[in-house]
Coordinates of C-alpha atoms in Angstrom, one line a residue:
X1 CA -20.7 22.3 -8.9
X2 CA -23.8 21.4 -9.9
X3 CA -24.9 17.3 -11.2
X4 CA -27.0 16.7 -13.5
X5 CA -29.4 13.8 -12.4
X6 CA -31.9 13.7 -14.8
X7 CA -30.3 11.9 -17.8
X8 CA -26.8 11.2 -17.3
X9 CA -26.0 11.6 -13.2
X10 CA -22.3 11.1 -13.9
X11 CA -22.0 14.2 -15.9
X12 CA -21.9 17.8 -16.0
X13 CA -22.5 19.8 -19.2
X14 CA -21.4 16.6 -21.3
X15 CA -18.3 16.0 -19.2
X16 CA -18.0 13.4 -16.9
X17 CA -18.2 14.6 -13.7
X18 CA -17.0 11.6 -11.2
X19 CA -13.8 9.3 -11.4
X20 CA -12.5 6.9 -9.7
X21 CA -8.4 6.6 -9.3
X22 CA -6.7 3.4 -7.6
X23 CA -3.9 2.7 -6.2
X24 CA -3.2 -0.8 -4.2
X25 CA -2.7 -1.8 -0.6
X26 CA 0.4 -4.5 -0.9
X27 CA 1.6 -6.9 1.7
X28 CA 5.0 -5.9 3.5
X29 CA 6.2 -9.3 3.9
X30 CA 6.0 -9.9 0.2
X31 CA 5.3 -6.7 -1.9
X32 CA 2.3 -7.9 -3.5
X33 CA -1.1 -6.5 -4.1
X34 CA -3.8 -7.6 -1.6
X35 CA -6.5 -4.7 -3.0
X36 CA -7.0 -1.9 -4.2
X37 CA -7.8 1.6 -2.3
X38 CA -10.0 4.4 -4.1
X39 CA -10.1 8.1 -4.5
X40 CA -13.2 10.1 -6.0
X41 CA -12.3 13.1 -7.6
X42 CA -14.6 15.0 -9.5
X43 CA -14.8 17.0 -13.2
X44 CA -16.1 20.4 -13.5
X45 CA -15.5 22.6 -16.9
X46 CA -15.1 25.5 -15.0
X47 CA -12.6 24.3 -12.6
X48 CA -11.2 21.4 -13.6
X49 CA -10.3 18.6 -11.4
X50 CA -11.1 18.8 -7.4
X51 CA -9.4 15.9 -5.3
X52 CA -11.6 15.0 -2.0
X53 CA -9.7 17.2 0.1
X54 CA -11.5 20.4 -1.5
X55 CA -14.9 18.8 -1.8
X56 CA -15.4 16.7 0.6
X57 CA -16.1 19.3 3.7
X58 CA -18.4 21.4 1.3
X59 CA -20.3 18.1 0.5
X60 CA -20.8 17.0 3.6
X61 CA -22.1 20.3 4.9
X62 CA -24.4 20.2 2.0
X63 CA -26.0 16.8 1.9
X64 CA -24.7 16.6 -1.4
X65 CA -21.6 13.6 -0.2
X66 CA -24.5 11.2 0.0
X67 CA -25.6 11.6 -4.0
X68 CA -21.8 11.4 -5.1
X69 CA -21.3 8.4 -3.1
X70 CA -24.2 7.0 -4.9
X71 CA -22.7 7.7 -8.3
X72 CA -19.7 6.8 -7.3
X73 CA -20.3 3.9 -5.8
X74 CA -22.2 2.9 -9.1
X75 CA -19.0 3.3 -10.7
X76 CA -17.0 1.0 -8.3
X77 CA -19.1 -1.5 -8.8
X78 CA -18.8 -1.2 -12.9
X79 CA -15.1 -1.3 -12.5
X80 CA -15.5 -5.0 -10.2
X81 CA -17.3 -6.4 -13.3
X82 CA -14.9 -5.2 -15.7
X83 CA -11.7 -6.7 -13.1
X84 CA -13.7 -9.5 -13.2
X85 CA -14.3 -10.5 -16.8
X86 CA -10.3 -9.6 -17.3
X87 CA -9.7 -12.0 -14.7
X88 CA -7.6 -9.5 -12.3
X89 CA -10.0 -9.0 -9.6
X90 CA -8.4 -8.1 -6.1
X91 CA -9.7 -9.2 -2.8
X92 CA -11.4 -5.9 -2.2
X93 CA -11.5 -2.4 -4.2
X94 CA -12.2 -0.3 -1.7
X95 CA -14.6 3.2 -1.4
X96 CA -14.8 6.3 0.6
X97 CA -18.4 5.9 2.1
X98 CA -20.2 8.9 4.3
X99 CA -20.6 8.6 7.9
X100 CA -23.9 10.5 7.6
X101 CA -25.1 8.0 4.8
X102 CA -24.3 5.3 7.4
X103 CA -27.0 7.2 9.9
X104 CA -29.6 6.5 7.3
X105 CA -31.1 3.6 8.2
X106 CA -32.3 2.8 5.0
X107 CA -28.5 2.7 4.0
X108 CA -27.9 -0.7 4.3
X109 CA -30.8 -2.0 2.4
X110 CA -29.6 0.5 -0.8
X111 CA -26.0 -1.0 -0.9
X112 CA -27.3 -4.4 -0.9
X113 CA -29.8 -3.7 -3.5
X114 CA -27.3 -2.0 -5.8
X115 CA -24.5 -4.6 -5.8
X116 CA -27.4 -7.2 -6.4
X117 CA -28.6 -5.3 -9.3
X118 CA -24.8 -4.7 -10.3
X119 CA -23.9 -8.8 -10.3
X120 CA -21.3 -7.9 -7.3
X121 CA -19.9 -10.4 -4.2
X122 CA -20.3 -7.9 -1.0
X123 CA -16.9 -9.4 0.1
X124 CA -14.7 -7.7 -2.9
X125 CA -16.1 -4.1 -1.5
X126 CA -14.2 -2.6 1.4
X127 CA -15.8 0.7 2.5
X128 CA -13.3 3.3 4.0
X129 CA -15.5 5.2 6.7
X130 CA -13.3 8.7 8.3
X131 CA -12.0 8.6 11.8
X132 CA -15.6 10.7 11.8
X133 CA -16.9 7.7 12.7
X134 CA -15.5 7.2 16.3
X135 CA -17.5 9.7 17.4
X136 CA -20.8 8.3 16.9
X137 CA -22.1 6.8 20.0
X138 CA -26.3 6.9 19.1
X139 CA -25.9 3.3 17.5
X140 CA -27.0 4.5 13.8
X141 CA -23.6 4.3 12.0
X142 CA -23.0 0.8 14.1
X143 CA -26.5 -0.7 13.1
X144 CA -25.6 -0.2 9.6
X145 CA -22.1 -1.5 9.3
X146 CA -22.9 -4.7 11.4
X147 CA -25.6 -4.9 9.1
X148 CA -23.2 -4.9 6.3
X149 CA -20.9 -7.0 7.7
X150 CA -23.0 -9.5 8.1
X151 CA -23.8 -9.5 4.4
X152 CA -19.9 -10.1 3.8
X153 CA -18.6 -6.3 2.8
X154 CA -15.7 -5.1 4.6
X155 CA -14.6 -1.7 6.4
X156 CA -11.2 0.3 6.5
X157 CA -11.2 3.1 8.8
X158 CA -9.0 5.7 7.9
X159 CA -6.6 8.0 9.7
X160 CA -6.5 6.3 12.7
X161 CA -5.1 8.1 15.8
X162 CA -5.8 11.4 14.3
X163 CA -5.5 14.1 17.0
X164 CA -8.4 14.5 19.0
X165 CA -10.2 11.4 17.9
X166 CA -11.7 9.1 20.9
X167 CA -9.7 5.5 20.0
X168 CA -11.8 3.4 22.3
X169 CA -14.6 4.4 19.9
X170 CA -13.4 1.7 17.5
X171 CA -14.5 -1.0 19.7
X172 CA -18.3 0.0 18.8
X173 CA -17.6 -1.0 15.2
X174 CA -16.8 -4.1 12.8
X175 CA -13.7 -2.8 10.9
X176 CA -11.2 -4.6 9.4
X177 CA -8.5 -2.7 8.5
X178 CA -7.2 0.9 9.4
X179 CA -5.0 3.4 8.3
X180 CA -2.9 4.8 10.7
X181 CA -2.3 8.9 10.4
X182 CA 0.1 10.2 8.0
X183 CA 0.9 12.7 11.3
X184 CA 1.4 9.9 13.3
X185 CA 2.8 7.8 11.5
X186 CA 5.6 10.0 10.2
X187 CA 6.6 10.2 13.8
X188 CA 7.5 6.7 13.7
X189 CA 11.3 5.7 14.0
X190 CA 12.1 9.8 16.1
X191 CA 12.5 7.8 19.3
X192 CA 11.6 4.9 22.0
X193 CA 8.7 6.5 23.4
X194 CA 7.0 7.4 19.3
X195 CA 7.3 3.8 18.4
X196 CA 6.0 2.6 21.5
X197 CA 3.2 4.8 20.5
X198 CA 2.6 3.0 17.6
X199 CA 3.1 -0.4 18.5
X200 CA 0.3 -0.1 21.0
X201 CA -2.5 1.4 18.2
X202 CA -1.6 -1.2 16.6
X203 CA -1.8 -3.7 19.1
X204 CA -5.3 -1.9 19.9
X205 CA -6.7 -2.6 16.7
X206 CA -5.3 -6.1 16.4
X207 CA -7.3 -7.3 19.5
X208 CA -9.9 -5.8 17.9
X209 CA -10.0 -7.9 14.8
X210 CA -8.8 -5.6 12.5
X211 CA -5.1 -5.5 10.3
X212 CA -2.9 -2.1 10.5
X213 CA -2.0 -0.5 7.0
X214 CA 1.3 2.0 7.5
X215 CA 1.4 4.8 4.7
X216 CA 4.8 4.1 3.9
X217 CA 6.7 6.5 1.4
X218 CA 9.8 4.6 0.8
X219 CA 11.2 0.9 1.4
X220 CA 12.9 2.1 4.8
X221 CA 9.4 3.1 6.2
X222 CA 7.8 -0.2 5.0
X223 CA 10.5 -2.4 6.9
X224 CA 10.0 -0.2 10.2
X225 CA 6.5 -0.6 9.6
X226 CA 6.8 -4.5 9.3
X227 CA 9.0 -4.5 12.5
X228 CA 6.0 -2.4 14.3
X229 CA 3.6 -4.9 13.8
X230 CA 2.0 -3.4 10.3
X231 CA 0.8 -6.1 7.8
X232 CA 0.5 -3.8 4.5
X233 CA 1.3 -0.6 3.3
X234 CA -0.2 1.9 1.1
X235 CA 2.2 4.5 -0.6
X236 CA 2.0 6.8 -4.2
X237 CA -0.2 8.1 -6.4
X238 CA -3.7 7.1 -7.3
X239 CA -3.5 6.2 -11.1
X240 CA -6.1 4.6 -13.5
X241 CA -9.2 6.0 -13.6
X242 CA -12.1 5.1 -15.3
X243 CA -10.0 4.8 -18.5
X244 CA -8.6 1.4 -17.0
X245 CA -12.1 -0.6 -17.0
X246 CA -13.7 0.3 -19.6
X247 CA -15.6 -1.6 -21.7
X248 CA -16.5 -1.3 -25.2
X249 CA -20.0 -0.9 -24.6
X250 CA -18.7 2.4 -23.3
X251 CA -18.9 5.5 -24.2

């Protein structure tokens, strides 16, 4: 799929070509909303509507992931003002951002400048980075994020204990939340030795400054996930779209 950058970047052939869906990250203990979590999908009038698991391989092979999460981020930061002037603004929204954008040293400097430009407090952005990102060790990704940071914005680093990932490799990083593995996770309440498991990644990434989110499917999962140490939970559908912030200067 091809965007067209010239006059309208968000589009292709007249249709809007990026959207952002949300869906929020709540508080065991209480149920409530603490912010909202993200997904790009994209538009294409050929093929309809791709979800980030069938783009987001292609696009990083590409180059192309960097561009989207440009226009996407754009977006994000459209829907904050909007959450704002309605007077509903969570504590974070949160977006998928590139591990290979984050090895562009001029990355840091671009976010700044955009939610500048965009009116936007760094500390309602939470940036989910892939479990990609443990296995960076040159210093390029961690330059950039402490960078960030330090500016107030906030990382979430997603499926965490995936298979094959290096978990030590967290400790190079500034994140503040993770999402544990769906595979892992799932595992949770088969046995002793499985929620021992658990407890202990999450203990890991408690000493390391950051809060566990469980993806719970049901109420029984969210109170076994309270009882292993998990603070919030993330479960159903992303819903909303842009649809949900606009304003009427849109079109």
């Amino acid at each position: 799929m091809q965007i067209n950058s010239e006059k309208t970047p968000s589009t292709v052939d007249g249709v809007r070509a990026i959207e952002l869906f949300y869906r929020p990250v709540r508080r065991i203990s209480t149920g409530a909303p603490v912010f909202y979590q993200s997904e790009m999908r994209l538009n294409s009038p050929l093929i309809g509507t791709m979800l980030p698991d069938y783009y987001r391989t292609s696009a990083e092979h590409s180059g192309q992931i960097v561009k989207l999460f440009r226009l996407g981020f754009a977006q994000l930061l459209r829907s904050v003002k909007a959450y704002e002037e309605k007077g509903t603004l969570p504590k974070h929204i949160s977006i998928c951002l590139p591990v290979r954008y984050l090895r562009d040293e001029k990355s840091a400097g671009e976010i700044i400048e955009m939610c500048t430009r965009f009116e936007a407090e760094p500390d309602n952005i939470c940036f989910e980075v892939s479990s990609d990102l443990l296995f960076e060790n040159d210093g390029l990704a961690a330059a950039a994020m402490s960078a960030l940071s330090a500016e107030g914005f906030r990382f979430m680093l997603s499926d965490f204990g995936m298979a094959g990932a290096p978990l030590t490799g967290i400790a190079d990083f500034p994140v503040d939340y993770v999402i544990l593995d769906k595979a892992l996770y799932f595992s949770a309440g088969k046995g002793e030795r499985q929620n021992a498991c658990i407890k202990a990644l999450v203990g890991l990434a408690s000493q390391l400054g950051a809060e566990t989110i469980a993806p719970c499917a049901d109420k029984e999962q969210e109170k076994q996930a309270e009882n292993l140490g998990c603070l919030y939970t993330v479960s159903g559908n992303f819903t909303g779209g842009r649809y949900a912030f606009r304003r009427k200067t849109d079109k």
